[in-house]
Amino acid sequence: MLKIWVMRRLVSGIGMYLIMVTAVWGQGVKEEVKQFSIYNDTLLFNQEFKPQLDYNYQMSIKHHKRALDFNYLTHPSPIESSLTQLRKAFAIPGALIFVGLYSGHQENSHGWIGKHTIQEKVSSEFPGFQSHLDDYIQWGPIAMTYGLKASGLKGANNMWTSTKLLLKAEFLTGIICHTFKNLASNIRPNGRNSKSFPSGHTSQAFVAATFMHKEFGHISPWYSVAAYGMATTVGSMRMMNNMHWFSDVMVGAAVGIGMTNLVYIHHAKRQKRKEHNWVAVPTIGSEGLGMAMSVTF
């Protein structure tokens, strides 16, 4: 009978704990020890949770007389919350989109950063400029990334994983650019067609640059400088070739950066979920039977 009573309390306690964890999923608290108890199947718990994502639990359960006493430790994970990651990932793309749309707006197009004003200055500085170098530079950061990996330098991901991430970023960027080119129907500066907005070459170049930044930027900032330098060159050459407006280039860069950041954030969250685990170990002490549990989210 005693064993049955103890098992009932343990099962009840674990059930209450899992319900509590489910209720506060996605929240966290500052690092500290919390206590609560279950007495006669009644949960005695009065704590306030502060919002913070991604955290770990460590918990112990002890049986003493007619009660189950819980002690657990919560502390935030070093991984940032999803909302914080998204804000950081889209801060720069958001600013680029704002500048691009402002520049391309009809009322501002002849202003100090208007697309017509800037294009006139570029054309006057580089009259008759023609080059196909931007067709090749846009792929430069990708070639450099795979070259570094082939040489033995370890990036943030292995070859197969980084390739999957790149393909996802390319796919999302391609869909967005193709869709808006058809919807916007903006005429190119040279009048060749109405597929000007946004710049596909620029978006591709910044996908490649952000890809290299994500893979090797943590090793040295010069990898990021080189990658974004090539991408900026592509955007500049698109205007020098009279193929795109300033607004096209700004929004194209935003799409390339934003979609690549989004893909990497999603990948990081998936990897985080795979690492979730829990361990439960029975204990015997002077106060009776018990169980120690550690849960990682």
Short mmCIF file of C-alpha atoms in Angstrom, two decimals:
data_model
loop_
_atom_site.label_atom_id
_atom_site.label_comp_id
_atom_site.label_asym_id
_atom_site.label_seq_id
_atom_site.Cartn_x
_atom_site.Cartn_y
_atom_site.Cartn_z
CA MET A 1 0.00 0.00 0.00
CA LEU A 2 2.82 2.39 0.81
CA LYS A 3 4.41 1.79 -2.57
CA ILE A 4 1.12 2.43 -4.32
CA TRP A 5 0.60 5.64 -2.33
CA VAL A 6 4.12 6.84 -3.17
CA MET A 7 3.71 6.02 -6.85
CA ARG A 8 0.40 7.90 -6.93
CA ARG A 9 2.03 10.99 -5.49
CA LEU A 10 4.98 10.74 -7.86
CA VAL A 11 2.76 10.37 -10.89
CA SER A 12 0.58 13.23 -9.68
CA GLY A 13 3.61 15.41 -9.10
CA ILE A 14 5.13 14.70 -12.49
CA GLY A 15 1.79 15.39 -14.14
CA MET A 16 1.46 18.73 -12.36
CA TYR A 17 5.02 19.60 -13.35
CA LEU A 18 4.43 18.83 -17.01
CA ILE A 19 1.25 20.91 -16.97
CA MET A 20 3.16 23.78 -15.41
CA VAL A 21 5.95 23.52 -18.00
CA THR A 22 3.41 23.47 -20.83
CA ALA A 23 1.67 26.54 -19.40
CA VAL A 24 4.86 28.60 -19.31
CA TRP A 25 6.35 27.35 -22.58
CA GLY A 26 8.00 30.28 -24.27
CA GLN A 27 8.52 32.13 -20.99
CA GLY A 28 11.42 32.28 -18.55
CA VAL A 29 12.66 33.89 -15.35
CA LYS A 30 15.88 35.25 -13.99
CA GLU A 31 18.21 32.64 -12.56
CA GLU A 32 16.90 31.62 -9.14
CA VAL A 33 15.52 28.67 -7.18
CA LYS A 34 11.76 28.20 -6.92
CA GLN A 35 9.84 25.92 -4.62
CA PHE A 36 6.35 24.53 -4.50
CA SER A 37 4.69 21.44 -3.10
CA ILE A 38 1.81 19.09 -3.69
CA TYR A 39 -0.09 18.10 -0.55
CA ASN A 40 -3.03 15.74 -0.81
CA ASP A 41 -3.07 16.27 -4.58
CA THR A 42 -3.32 20.07 -4.17
CA LEU A 43 -0.77 22.25 -5.96
CA LEU A 44 0.69 24.92 -3.67
CA PHE A 45 2.57 27.33 -5.93
CA ASN A 46 2.70 31.10 -6.11
CA GLN A 47 5.41 32.49 -8.36
CA GLU A 48 5.47 35.13 -11.06
CA PHE A 49 7.08 34.40 -14.42
CA LYS A 50 8.74 37.14 -16.44
CA PRO A 51 8.63 36.84 -20.26
CA GLN A 52 11.81 35.51 -21.81
CA LEU A 53 12.18 32.78 -24.38
CA ASP A 54 14.51 29.77 -24.40
CA TYR A 55 15.45 28.56 -20.96
CA ASN A 56 16.43 25.44 -19.01
CA TYR A 57 14.88 23.71 -16.01
CA GLN A 58 16.47 21.62 -13.33
CA MET A 59 14.10 20.07 -10.83
CA SER A 60 14.13 17.68 -7.87
CA ILE A 61 11.18 15.87 -6.29
CA LYS A 62 11.25 14.47 -2.76
CA HIS A 63 8.63 12.47 -0.92
CA HIS A 64 8.29 13.30 2.77
CA LYS A 65 5.40 11.99 4.86
CA ARG A 66 2.20 12.94 3.07
CA ALA A 67 3.61 15.57 0.73
CA LEU A 68 5.77 15.84 -2.36
CA ASP A 69 8.18 18.78 -2.23
CA PHE A 70 9.58 20.24 -5.42
CA ASN A 71 12.70 22.36 -5.92
CA TYR A 72 13.67 23.58 -9.33
CA LEU A 73 16.19 25.94 -10.89
CA THR A 74 15.45 27.97 -13.98
CA HIS A 75 17.95 29.96 -15.96
CA PRO A 76 17.77 31.55 -19.39
CA SER A 77 19.54 29.97 -22.32
CA PRO A 78 22.23 32.03 -24.08
CA ILE A 79 20.25 31.66 -27.32
CA GLU A 80 18.23 34.78 -28.07
CA SER A 81 14.48 34.73 -28.33
CA SER A 82 12.90 34.32 -31.74
CA LEU A 83 11.39 37.80 -31.63
CA THR A 84 14.74 39.39 -30.80
CA GLN A 85 16.43 37.45 -33.58
CA LEU A 86 13.82 38.56 -36.11
CA ARG A 87 14.11 42.19 -35.05
CA LYS A 88 17.88 42.11 -35.52
CA ALA A 89 17.65 40.13 -38.77
CA PHE A 90 15.22 42.57 -40.41
CA ALA A 91 16.48 45.87 -38.96
CA ILE A 92 18.84 46.58 -41.86
CA PRO A 93 16.53 45.17 -44.57
CA GLY A 94 13.70 47.27 -43.15
CA ALA A 95 15.80 50.41 -43.35
CA LEU A 96 16.84 49.61 -46.92
CA ILE A 97 13.24 49.04 -47.96
CA PHE A 98 12.19 52.36 -46.39
CA VAL A 99 14.93 54.26 -48.22
CA GLY A 100 14.18 52.45 -51.49
CA LEU A 101 10.45 53.10 -51.37
CA TYR A 102 10.98 56.72 -50.38
CA SER A 103 13.42 57.19 -53.27
CA GLY A 104 11.12 55.54 -55.77
CA HIS A 105 7.94 57.31 -54.73
CA GLN A 106 6.68 59.63 -57.46
CA GLU A 107 6.61 62.69 -55.20
CA ASN A 108 10.21 62.10 -54.06
CA SER A 109 11.76 60.72 -57.25
CA HIS A 110 13.31 64.09 -58.13
CA GLY A 111 14.36 64.94 -54.56
CA TRP A 112 17.86 64.74 -53.08
CA ILE A 113 17.76 60.93 -52.85
CA GLY A 114 15.10 60.45 -55.51
CA LYS A 115 15.72 57.73 -58.06
CA HIS A 116 15.77 60.17 -61.00
CA THR A 117 18.17 62.53 -59.24
CA ILE A 118 20.62 59.77 -58.36
CA GLN A 119 20.40 58.15 -61.78
CA GLU A 120 21.17 61.46 -63.48
CA LYS A 121 24.26 61.89 -61.33
CA VAL A 122 25.43 58.32 -62.02
CA SER A 123 24.90 58.72 -65.77
CA SER A 124 26.80 62.02 -65.81
CA GLU A 125 29.72 60.49 -63.89
CA PHE A 126 29.86 57.32 -66.01
CA PRO A 127 28.51 58.23 -69.48
CA GLY A 128 28.19 55.28 -71.84
CA PHE A 129 29.32 52.79 -69.18
CA GLN A 130 28.77 49.17 -70.17
CA SER A 131 30.07 46.08 -68.41
CA HIS A 132 28.94 42.51 -67.83
CA LEU A 133 31.22 42.06 -64.83
CA ASP A 134 28.27 42.33 -62.47
CA ASP A 135 26.83 39.17 -64.04
CA TYR A 136 29.75 37.26 -62.52
CA ILE A 137 30.56 39.19 -59.34
CA GLN A 138 27.10 38.40 -57.96
CA TRP A 139 28.22 34.79 -57.53
CA GLY A 140 31.59 35.69 -56.03
CA PRO A 141 30.78 35.25 -52.31
CA ILE A 142 29.26 31.82 -52.96
CA ALA A 143 32.36 30.70 -54.86
CA MET A 144 34.57 32.02 -52.06
CA THR A 145 32.50 30.25 -49.41
CA TYR A 146 32.77 26.87 -51.08
CA GLY A 147 36.43 27.48 -51.84
CA LEU A 148 37.13 28.11 -48.14
CA LYS A 149 35.18 25.02 -47.14
CA ALA A 150 37.04 22.90 -49.73
CA SER A 151 40.35 24.19 -48.39
CA GLY A 152 39.52 22.81 -44.95
CA LEU A 153 38.31 25.95 -43.16
CA LYS A 154 35.29 25.03 -41.05
CA GLY A 155 32.33 27.34 -41.31
CA ALA A 156 29.18 27.55 -39.23
CA ASN A 157 27.72 24.50 -41.01
CA ASN A 158 28.97 21.53 -42.98
CA MET A 159 28.90 21.49 -46.77
CA TRP A 160 25.55 19.74 -47.12
CA THR A 161 23.73 21.86 -44.52
CA SER A 162 25.08 25.14 -45.89
CA THR A 163 24.03 24.10 -49.40
CA LYS A 164 20.47 23.41 -48.25
CA LEU A 165 20.31 26.78 -46.51
CA LEU A 166 21.62 28.55 -49.60
CA LEU A 167 19.09 26.85 -51.86
CA LYS A 168 16.23 27.82 -49.54
CA ALA A 169 17.40 31.45 -49.48
CA GLU A 170 17.74 31.48 -53.28
CA PHE A 171 14.27 30.00 -53.68
CA LEU A 172 12.56 32.53 -51.40
CA THR A 173 14.45 35.46 -52.90
CA GLY A 174 13.67 34.35 -56.44
CA ILE A 175 9.95 34.06 -55.73
CA ILE A 176 9.77 37.50 -54.11
CA CYS A 177 11.77 39.24 -56.84
CA HIS A 178 9.87 37.56 -59.68
CA THR A 179 6.50 38.35 -58.09
CA PHE A 180 7.24 42.03 -57.51
CA LYS A 181 8.80 42.49 -60.94
CA ASN A 182 5.50 41.40 -62.45
CA LEU A 183 3.30 43.32 -60.02
CA ALA A 184 5.23 46.62 -59.99
CA SER A 185 5.95 46.79 -63.75
CA ASN A 186 8.48 49.59 -63.28
CA ILE A 187 10.27 50.66 -66.46
CA ARG A 188 14.08 50.41 -66.41
CA PRO A 189 16.14 53.61 -66.70
CA ASN A 190 17.15 52.58 -70.23
CA GLY A 191 13.52 51.86 -71.15
CA ARG A 192 14.30 48.28 -72.20
CA ASN A 193 11.39 46.65 -70.30
CA SER A 194 9.17 47.02 -67.24
CA LYS A 195 10.97 44.48 -65.01
CA SER A 196 13.04 46.99 -63.08
CA PHE A 197 11.78 46.66 -59.48
CA PRO A 198 13.47 45.13 -57.54
CA SER A 199 16.97 44.41 -58.84
CA GLY A 200 17.41 40.65 -59.25
CA HIS A 201 21.19 40.90 -59.63
CA THR A 202 21.45 42.90 -56.42
CA SER A 203 19.21 40.56 -54.45
CA GLN A 204 21.27 37.59 -55.67
CA ALA A 205 24.51 39.34 -54.73
CA PHE A 206 23.29 40.04 -51.21
CA VAL A 207 22.01 36.48 -50.75
CA ALA A 208 25.54 35.36 -51.59
CA ALA A 209 27.13 37.96 -49.31
CA THR A 210 24.88 37.14 -46.35
CA PHE A 211 25.49 33.43 -46.94
CA MET A 212 29.26 33.97 -46.66
CA HIS A 213 28.80 36.24 -43.66
CA LYS A 214 26.74 33.59 -41.86
CA GLU A 215 29.24 30.84 -42.61
CA PHE A 216 32.55 32.64 -41.97
CA GLY A 217 31.79 36.07 -40.52
CA HIS A 218 32.27 34.75 -36.97
CA ILE A 219 35.83 33.68 -37.85
CA SER A 220 36.93 37.04 -39.21
CA PRO A 221 34.97 40.20 -40.08
CA TRP A 222 37.07 40.55 -43.24
CA TYR A 223 35.16 37.69 -44.83
CA SER A 224 31.96 39.71 -44.36
CA VAL A 225 33.64 42.90 -45.61
CA ALA A 226 34.78 41.12 -48.78
CA ALA A 227 31.37 39.54 -49.36
CA TYR A 228 29.33 42.69 -48.87
CA GLY A 229 31.91 44.70 -50.82
CA MET A 230 31.27 42.50 -53.86
CA ALA A 231 27.50 42.76 -53.39
CA THR A 232 27.67 46.55 -53.15
CA THR A 233 29.76 46.61 -56.32
CA VAL A 234 27.05 44.66 -58.12
CA GLY A 235 24.36 47.08 -57.00
CA SER A 236 26.44 50.06 -58.08
CA MET A 237 27.17 48.53 -61.48
CA ARG A 238 23.48 47.89 -62.08
CA MET A 239 22.93 51.65 -61.86
CA MET A 240 26.08 52.44 -63.85
CA ASN A 241 24.87 50.11 -66.60
CA ASN A 242 21.61 52.10 -66.61
CA MET A 243 19.69 48.90 -65.84
CA HIS A 244 18.25 49.82 -62.45
CA TRP A 245 17.19 52.76 -60.34
CA PHE A 246 18.56 53.43 -56.86
CA SER A 247 15.24 52.28 -55.38
CA ASP A 248 15.49 48.94 -57.22
CA VAL A 249 18.93 48.31 -55.78
CA MET A 250 17.95 49.20 -52.20
CA VAL A 251 14.94 46.90 -52.13
CA GLY A 252 16.84 44.13 -53.94
CA ALA A 253 19.55 44.23 -51.28
CA ALA A 254 16.90 44.13 -48.53
CA VAL A 255 15.23 41.05 -50.02
CA GLY A 256 18.53 39.18 -50.34
CA ILE A 257 19.66 39.95 -46.79
CA GLY A 258 16.25 39.41 -45.21
CA MET A 259 15.48 36.05 -46.81
CA THR A 260 18.90 34.63 -46.02
CA ASN A 261 18.65 35.78 -42.40
CA LEU A 262 15.19 34.23 -42.15
CA VAL A 263 16.43 30.87 -43.44
CA TYR A 264 19.30 30.79 -40.94
CA ILE A 265 17.04 31.75 -38.03
CA HIS A 266 14.61 28.96 -38.91
CA HIS A 267 17.48 26.50 -39.14
CA ALA A 268 18.80 27.55 -35.72
CA LYS A 269 15.36 27.06 -34.14
CA ARG A 270 15.02 23.61 -35.65
CA GLN A 271 18.43 22.63 -34.31
CA LYS A 272 17.47 23.98 -30.90
CA ARG A 273 14.32 21.85 -30.80
CA LYS A 274 16.34 18.73 -31.62
CA GLU A 275 18.47 19.33 -28.53
CA HIS A 276 15.53 19.24 -26.09
CA ASN A 277 15.93 16.43 -23.59
CA TRP A 278 15.03 15.37 -20.08
CA VAL A 279 16.60 13.06 -17.54
CA ALA A 280 14.92 11.56 -14.45
CA VAL A 281 16.92 9.70 -11.75
CA PRO A 282 15.35 8.01 -8.68
CA THR A 283 16.86 8.91 -5.28
CA ILE A 284 16.71 7.44 -1.79
CA GLY A 285 17.49 9.60 1.24
CA SER A 286 16.83 9.94 4.93
CA GLU A 287 13.58 11.75 4.18
CA GLY A 288 12.23 9.00 1.95
CA LEU A 289 11.94 8.17 -1.71
CA GLY A 290 12.49 10.82 -4.33
CA MET A 291 13.38 11.62 -7.91
CA ALA A 292 15.69 14.19 -9.51
CA MET A 293 14.71 15.53 -12.91
CA SER A 294 16.50 17.82 -15.39
CA VAL A 295 14.61 19.19 -18.39
CA THR A 296 16.26 21.25 -21.15
CA PHE A 297 14.20 23.29 -23.62
#
